[in-house]
mmCIF file of N, CA and C in Angstrom:
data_model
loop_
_atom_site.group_PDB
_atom_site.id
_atom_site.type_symbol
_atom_site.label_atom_id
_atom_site.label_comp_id
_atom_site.label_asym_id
_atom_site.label_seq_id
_atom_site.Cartn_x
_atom_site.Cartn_y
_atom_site.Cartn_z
ATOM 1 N N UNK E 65 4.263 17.346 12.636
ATOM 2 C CA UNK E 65 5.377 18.146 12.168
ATOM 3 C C UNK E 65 5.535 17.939 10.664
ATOM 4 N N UNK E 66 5.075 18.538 9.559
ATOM 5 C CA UNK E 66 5.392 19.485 8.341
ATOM 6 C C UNK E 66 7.088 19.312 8.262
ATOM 7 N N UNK E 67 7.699 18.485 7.451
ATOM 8 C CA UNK E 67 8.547 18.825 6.384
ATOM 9 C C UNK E 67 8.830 19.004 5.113
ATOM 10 N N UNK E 68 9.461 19.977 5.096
ATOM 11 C CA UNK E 68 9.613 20.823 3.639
ATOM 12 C C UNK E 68 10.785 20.218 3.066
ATOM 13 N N UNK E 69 9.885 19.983 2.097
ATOM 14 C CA UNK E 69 11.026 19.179 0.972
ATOM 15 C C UNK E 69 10.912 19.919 -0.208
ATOM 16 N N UNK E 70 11.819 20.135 -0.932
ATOM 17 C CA UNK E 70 11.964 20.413 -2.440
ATOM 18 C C UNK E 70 11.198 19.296 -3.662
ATOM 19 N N UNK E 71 11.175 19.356 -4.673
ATOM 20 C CA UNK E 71 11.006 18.689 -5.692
ATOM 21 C C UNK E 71 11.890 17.302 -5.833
ATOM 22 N N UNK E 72 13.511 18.448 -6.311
ATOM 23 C CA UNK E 72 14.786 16.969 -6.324
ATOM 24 C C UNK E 72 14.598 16.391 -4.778
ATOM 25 N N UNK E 73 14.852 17.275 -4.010
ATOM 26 C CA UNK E 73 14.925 16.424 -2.692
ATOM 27 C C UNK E 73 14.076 15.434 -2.288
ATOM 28 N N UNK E 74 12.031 15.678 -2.739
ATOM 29 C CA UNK E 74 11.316 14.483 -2.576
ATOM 30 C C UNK E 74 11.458 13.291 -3.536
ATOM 31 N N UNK E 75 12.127 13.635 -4.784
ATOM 32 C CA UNK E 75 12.138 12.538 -5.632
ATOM 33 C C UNK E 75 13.594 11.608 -5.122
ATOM 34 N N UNK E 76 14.553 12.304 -4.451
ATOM 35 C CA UNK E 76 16.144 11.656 -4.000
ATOM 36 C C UNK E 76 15.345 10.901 -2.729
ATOM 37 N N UNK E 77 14.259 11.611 -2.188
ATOM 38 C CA UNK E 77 13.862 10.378 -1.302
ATOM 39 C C UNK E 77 12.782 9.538 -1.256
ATOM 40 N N UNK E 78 12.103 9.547 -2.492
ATOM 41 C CA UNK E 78 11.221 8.354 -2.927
ATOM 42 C C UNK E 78 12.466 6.853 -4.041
ATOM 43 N N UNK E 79 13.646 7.884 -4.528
ATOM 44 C CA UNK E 79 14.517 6.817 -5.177
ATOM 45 C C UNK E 79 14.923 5.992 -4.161
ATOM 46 N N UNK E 80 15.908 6.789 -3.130
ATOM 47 C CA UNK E 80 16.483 5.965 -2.093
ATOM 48 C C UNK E 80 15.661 5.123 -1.348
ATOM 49 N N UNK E 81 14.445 5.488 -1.276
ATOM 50 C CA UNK E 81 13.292 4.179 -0.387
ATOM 51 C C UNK E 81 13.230 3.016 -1.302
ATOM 52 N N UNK E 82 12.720 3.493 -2.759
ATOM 53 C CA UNK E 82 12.421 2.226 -3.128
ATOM 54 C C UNK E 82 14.076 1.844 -3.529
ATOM 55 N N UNK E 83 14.920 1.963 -3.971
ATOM 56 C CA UNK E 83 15.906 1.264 -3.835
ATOM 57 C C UNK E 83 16.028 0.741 -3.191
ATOM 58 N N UNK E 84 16.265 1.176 -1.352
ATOM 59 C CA UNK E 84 16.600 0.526 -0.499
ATOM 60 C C UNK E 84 15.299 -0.613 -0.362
ATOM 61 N N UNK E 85 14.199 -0.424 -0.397
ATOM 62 C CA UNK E 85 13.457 -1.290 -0.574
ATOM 63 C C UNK E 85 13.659 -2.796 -1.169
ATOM 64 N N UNK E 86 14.010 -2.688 -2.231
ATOM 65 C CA UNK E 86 14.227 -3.460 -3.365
ATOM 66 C C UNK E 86 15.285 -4.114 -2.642
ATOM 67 N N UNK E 87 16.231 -3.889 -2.101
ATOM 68 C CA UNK E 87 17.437 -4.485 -1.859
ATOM 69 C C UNK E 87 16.847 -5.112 -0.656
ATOM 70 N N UNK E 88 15.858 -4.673 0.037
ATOM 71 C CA UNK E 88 15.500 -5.845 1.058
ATOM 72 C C UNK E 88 15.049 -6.942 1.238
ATOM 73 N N UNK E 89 14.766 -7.006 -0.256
ATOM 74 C CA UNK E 89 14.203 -8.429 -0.832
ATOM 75 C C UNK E 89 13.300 -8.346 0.091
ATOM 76 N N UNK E 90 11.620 -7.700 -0.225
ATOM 77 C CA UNK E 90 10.901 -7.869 0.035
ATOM 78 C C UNK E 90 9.946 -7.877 -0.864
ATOM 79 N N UNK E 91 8.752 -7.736 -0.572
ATOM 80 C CA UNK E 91 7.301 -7.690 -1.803
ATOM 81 C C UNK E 91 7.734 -6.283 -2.781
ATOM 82 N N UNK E 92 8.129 -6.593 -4.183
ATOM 83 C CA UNK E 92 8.244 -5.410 -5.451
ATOM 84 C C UNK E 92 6.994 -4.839 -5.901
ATOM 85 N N UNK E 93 6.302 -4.250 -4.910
ATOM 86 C CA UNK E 93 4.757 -3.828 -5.221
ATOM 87 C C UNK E 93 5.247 -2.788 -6.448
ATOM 88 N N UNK E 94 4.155 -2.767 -6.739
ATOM 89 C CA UNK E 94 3.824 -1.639 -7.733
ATOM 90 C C UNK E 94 3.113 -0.540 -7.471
ATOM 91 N N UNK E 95 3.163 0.840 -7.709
ATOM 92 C CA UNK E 95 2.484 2.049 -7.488
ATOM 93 C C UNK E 95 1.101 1.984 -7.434
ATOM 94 N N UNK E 96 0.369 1.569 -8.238
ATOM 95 C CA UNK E 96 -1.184 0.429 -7.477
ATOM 96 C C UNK E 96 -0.779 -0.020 -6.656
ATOM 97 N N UNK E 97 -0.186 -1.187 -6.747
ATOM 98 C CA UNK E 97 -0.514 -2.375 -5.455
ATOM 99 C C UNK E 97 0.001 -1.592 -3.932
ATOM 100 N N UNK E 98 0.673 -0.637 -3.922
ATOM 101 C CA UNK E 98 1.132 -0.071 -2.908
ATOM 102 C C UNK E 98 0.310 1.103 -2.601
ATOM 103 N N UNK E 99 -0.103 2.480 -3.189
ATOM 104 C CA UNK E 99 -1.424 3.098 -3.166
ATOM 105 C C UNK E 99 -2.639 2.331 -2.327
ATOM 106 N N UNK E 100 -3.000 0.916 -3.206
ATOM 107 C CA UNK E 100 -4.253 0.787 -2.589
ATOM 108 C C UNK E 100 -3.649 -0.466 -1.253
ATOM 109 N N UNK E 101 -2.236 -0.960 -1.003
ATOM 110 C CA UNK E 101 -1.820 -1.384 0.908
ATOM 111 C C UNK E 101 -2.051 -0.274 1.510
ATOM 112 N N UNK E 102 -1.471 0.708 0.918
ATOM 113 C CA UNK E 102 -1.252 2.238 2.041
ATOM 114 C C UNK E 102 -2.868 2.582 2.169
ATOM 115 N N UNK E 103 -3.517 2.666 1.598
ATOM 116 C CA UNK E 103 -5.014 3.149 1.705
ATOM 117 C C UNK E 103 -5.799 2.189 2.903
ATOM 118 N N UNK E 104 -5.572 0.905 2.551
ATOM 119 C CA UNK E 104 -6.709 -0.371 3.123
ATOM 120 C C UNK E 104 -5.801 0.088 4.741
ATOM 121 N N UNK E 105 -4.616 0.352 4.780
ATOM 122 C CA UNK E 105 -3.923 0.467 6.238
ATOM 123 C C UNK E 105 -4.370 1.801 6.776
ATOM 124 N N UNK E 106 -4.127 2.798 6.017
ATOM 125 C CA UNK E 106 -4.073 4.025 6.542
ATOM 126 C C UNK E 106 -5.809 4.846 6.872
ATOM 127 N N UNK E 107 -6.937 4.117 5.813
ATOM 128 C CA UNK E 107 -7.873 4.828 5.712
ATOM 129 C C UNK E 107 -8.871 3.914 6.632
ATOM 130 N N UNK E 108 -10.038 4.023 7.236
ATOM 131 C CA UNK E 108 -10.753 3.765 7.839
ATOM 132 C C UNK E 108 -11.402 2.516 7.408
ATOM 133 N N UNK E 109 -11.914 1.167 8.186
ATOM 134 C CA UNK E 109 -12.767 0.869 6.997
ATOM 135 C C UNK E 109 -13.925 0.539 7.497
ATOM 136 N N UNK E 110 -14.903 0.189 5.940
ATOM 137 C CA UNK E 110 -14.667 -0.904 5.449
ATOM 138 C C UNK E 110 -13.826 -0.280 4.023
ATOM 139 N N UNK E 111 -13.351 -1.379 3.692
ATOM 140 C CA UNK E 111 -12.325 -1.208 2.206
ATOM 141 C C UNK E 111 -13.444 -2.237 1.372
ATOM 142 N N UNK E 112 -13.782 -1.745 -0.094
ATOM 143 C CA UNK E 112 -14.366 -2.773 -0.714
ATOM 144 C C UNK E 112 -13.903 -2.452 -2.311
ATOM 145 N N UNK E 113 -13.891 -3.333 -3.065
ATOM 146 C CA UNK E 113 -13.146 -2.945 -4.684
ATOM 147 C C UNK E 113 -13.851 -1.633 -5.137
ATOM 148 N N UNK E 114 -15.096 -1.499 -5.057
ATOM 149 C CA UNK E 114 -15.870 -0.571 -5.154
ATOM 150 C C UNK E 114 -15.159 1.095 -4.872
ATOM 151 N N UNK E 115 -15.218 0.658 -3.570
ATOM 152 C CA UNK E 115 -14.784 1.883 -2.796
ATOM 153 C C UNK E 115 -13.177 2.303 -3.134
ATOM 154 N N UNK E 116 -12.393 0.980 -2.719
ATOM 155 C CA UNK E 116 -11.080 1.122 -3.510
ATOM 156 C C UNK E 116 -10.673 2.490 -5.012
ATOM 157 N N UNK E 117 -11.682 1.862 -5.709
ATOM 158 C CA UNK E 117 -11.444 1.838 -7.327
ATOM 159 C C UNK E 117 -12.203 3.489 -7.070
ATOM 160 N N UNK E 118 -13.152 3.899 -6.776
ATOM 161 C CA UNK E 118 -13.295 4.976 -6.801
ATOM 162 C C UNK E 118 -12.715 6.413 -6.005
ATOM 163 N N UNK E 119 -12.108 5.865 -4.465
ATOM 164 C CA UNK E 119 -11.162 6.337 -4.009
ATOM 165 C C UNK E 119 -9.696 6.901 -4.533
ATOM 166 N N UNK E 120 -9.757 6.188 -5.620
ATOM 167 C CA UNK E 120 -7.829 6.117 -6.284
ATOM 168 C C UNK E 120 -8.253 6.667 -7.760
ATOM 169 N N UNK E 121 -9.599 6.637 -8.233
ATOM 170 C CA UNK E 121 -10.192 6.961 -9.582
ATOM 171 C C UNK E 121 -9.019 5.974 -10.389
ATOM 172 N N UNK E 122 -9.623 4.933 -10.576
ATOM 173 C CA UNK E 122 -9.048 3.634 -11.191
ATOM 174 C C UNK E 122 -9.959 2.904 -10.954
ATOM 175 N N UNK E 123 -9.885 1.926 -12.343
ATOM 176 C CA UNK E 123 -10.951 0.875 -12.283
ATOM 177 C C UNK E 123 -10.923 -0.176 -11.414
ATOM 178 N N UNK E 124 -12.489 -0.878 -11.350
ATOM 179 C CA UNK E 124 -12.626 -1.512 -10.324
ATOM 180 C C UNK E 124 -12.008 -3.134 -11.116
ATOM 181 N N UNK E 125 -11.701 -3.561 -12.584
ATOM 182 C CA UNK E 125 -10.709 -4.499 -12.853
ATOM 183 C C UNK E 125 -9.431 -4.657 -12.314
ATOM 184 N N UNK E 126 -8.823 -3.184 -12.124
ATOM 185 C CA UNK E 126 -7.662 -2.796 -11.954
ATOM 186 C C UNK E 126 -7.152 -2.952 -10.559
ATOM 187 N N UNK E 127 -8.006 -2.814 -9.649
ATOM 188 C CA UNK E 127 -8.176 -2.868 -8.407
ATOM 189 C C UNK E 127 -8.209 -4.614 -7.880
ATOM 190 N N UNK E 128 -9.080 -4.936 -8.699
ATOM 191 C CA UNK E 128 -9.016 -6.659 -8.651
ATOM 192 C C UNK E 128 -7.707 -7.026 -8.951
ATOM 193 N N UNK E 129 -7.112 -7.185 -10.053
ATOM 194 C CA UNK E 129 -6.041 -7.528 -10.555
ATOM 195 C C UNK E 129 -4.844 -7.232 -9.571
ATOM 196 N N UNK E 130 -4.655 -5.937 -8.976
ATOM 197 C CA UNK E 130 -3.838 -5.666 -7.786
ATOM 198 C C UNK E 130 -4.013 -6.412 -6.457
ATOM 199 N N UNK E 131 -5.413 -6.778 -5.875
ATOM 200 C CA UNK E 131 -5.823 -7.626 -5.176
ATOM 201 C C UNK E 131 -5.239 -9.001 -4.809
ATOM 202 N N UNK E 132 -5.805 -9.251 -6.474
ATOM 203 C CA UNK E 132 -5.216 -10.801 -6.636
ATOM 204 C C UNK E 132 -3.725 -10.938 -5.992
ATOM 205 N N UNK E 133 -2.620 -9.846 -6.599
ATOM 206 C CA UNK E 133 -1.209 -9.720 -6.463
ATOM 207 C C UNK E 133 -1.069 -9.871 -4.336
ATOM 208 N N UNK E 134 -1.675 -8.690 -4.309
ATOM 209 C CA UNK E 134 -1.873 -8.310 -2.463
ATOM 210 C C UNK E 134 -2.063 -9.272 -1.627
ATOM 211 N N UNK E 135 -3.079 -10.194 -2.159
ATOM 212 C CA UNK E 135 -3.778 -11.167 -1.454
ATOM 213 C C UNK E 135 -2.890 -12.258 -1.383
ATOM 214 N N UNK E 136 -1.976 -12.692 -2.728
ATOM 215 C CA UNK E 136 -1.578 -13.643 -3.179
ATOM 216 C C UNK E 136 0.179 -13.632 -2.291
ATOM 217 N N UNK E 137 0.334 -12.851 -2.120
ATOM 218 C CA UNK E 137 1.761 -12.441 -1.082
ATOM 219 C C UNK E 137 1.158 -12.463 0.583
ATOM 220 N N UNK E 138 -0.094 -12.308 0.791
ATOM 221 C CA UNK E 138 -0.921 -12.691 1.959
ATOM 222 C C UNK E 138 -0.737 -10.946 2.987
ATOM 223 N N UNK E 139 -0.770 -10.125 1.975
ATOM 224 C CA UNK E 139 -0.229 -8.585 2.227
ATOM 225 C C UNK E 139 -1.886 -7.822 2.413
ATOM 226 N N UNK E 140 -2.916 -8.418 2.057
ATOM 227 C CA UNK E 140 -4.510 -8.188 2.387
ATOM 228 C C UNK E 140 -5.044 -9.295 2.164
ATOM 229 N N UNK E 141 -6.119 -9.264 2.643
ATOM 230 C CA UNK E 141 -7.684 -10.588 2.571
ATOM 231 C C UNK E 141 -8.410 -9.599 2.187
ATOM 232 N N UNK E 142 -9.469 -10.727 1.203
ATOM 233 C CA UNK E 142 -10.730 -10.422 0.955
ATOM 234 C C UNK E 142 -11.536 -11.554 1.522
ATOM 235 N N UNK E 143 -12.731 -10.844 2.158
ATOM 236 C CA UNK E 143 -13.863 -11.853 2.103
ATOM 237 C C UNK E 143 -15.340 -11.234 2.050
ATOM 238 N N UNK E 144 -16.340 -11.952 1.919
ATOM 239 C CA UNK E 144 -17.535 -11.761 1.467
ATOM 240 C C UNK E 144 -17.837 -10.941 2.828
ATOM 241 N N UNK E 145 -18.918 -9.568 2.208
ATOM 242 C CA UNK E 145 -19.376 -8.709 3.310
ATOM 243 C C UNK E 145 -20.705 -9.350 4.002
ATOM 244 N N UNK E 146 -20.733 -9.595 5.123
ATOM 245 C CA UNK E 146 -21.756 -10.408 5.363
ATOM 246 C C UNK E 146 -23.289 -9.827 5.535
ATOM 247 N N UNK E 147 -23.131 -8.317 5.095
ATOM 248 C CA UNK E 147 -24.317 -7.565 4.964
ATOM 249 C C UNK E 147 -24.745 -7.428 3.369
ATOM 250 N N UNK E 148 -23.805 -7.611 2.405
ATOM 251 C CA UNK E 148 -24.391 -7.812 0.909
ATOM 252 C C UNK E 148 -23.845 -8.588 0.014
ATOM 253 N N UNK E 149 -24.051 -9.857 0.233
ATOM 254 C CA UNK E 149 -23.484 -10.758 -0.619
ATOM 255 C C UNK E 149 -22.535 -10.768 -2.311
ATOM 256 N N UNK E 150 -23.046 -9.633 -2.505
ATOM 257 C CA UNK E 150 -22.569 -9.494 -3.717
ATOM 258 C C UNK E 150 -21.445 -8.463 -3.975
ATOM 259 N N UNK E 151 -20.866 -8.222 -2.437
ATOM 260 C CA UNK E 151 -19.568 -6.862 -2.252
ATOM 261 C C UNK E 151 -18.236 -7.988 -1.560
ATOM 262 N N UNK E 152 -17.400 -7.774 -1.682
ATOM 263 C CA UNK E 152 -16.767 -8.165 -1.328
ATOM 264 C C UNK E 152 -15.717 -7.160 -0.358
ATOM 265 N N UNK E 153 -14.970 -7.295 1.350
ATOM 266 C CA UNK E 153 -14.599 -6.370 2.046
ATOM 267 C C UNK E 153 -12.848 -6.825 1.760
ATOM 268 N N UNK E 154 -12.183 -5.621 1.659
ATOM 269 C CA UNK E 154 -11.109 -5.836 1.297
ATOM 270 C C UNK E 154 -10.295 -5.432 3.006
ATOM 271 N N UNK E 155 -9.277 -6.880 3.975
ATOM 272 C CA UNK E 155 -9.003 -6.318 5.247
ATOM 273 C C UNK E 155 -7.546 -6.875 5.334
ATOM 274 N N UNK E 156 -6.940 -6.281 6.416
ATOM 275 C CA UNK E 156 -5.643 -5.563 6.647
ATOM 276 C C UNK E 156 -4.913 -7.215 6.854
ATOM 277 N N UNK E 157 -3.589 -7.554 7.167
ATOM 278 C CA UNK E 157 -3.195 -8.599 7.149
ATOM 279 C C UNK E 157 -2.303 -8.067 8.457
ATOM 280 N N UNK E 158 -1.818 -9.172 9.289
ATOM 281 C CA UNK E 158 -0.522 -8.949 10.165
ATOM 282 C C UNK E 158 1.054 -8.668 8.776
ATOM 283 N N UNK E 159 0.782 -9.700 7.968
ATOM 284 C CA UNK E 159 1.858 -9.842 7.492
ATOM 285 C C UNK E 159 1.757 -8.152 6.420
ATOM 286 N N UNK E 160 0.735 -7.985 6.196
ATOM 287 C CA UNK E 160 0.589 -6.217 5.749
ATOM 288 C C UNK E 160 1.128 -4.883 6.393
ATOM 289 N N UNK E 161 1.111 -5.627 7.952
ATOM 290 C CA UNK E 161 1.273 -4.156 8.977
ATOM 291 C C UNK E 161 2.499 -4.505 8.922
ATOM 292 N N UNK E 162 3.368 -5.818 8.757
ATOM 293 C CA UNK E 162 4.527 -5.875 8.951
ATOM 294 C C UNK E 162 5.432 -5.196 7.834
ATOM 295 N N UNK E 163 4.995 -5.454 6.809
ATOM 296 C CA UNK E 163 5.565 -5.156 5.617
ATOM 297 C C UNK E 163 5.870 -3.809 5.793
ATOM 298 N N UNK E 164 4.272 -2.768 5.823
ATOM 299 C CA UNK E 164 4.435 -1.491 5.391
ATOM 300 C C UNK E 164 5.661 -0.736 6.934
ATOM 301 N N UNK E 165 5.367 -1.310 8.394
ATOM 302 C CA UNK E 165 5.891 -0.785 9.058
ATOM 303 C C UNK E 165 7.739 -0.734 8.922
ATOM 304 N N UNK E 166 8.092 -1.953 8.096
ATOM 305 C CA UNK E 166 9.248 -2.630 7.613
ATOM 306 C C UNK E 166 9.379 -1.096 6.665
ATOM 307 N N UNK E 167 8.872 -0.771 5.678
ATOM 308 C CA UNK E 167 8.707 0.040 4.897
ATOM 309 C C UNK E 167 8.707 1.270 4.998
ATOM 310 N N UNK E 168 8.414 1.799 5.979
ATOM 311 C CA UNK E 168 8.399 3.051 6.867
ATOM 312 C C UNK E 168 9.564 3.614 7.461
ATOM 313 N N UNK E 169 10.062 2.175 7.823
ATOM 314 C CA UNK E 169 12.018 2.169 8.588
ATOM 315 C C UNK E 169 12.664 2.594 7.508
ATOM 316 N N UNK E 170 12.143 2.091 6.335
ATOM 317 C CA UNK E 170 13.489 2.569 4.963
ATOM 318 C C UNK E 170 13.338 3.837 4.821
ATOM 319 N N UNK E 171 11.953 4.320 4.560
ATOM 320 C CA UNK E 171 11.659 5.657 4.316
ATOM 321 C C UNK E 171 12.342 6.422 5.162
ATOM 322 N N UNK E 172 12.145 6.815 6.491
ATOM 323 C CA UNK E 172 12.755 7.201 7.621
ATOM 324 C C UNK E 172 14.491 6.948 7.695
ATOM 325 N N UNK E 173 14.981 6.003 7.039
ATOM 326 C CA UNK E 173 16.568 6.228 6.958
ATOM 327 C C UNK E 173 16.780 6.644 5.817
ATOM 328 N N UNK E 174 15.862 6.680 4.718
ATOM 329 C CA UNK E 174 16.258 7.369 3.450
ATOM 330 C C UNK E 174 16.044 9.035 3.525
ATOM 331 N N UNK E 175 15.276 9.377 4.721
ATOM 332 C CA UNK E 175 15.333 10.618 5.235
ATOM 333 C C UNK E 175 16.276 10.997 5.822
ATOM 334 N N UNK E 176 16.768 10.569 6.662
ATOM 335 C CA UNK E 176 18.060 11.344 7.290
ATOM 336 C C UNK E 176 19.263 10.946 6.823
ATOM 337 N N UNK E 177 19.251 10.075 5.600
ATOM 338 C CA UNK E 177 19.917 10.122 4.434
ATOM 339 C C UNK E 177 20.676 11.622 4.021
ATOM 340 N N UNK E 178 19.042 11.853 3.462
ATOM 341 C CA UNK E 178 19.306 13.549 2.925
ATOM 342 C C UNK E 178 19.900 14.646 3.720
ATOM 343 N N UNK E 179 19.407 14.211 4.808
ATOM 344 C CA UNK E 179 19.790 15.497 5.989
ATOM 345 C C UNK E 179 21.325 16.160 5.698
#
């Protein structure tokens, strides 16, 4: 099911999420670091910086550096791909599914917010 949102109306409900977000005192991702949780969750994998960084057309430093942040809140793992030593696979966390599903609840009351 397709909802139609306006312009003001999608931006009144990307404010009210991350506000309400913020107030949940949870992880203050950043538009990277949240792009590439929502991707490693939502898209198929394998996830690798590689793939990441060219998926989002952003560098593959940039992608690291967000990593580090992701990893370091325990919100994704990396570990060595055991088919090419020199890739590294970027994978999903419990405490990741918790977060974003946590995250989803705000969205969803910042929707019928608007209603």
């Amino acid at each position: 099911m397709a909802v139609k949102l306006g312009k003001k109306q999608a931006l009144a409900l990307w404010r009210a999420a991350l506000g309400d977000s913020l107030r949940a005192k949870g992880a203050d991702l950043s538009g990277r670091q949240m792009a590439i949780l929502l991707t490693v969750f939502m898209m198929p994998p394998p996830h690798t910086v590689r793939g990441l960084a060219a998926g989002l057309a952003i560098s593959k430093p940039a992608v690291t550096r967000a990593l580090d942040s992701l990893s370091g809140l325990g919100l994704l793992r990396r570990k060595p791909d055991p088919d090419d030593k020199r890739s590294v696979l970027v994978e999903r966390t419990v405490k990741g599914s918790v977060y974003l599903n946590d995250f989803a609840d705000i969205v969803v009351r910042a929707g019928q917010k608007l209603d």
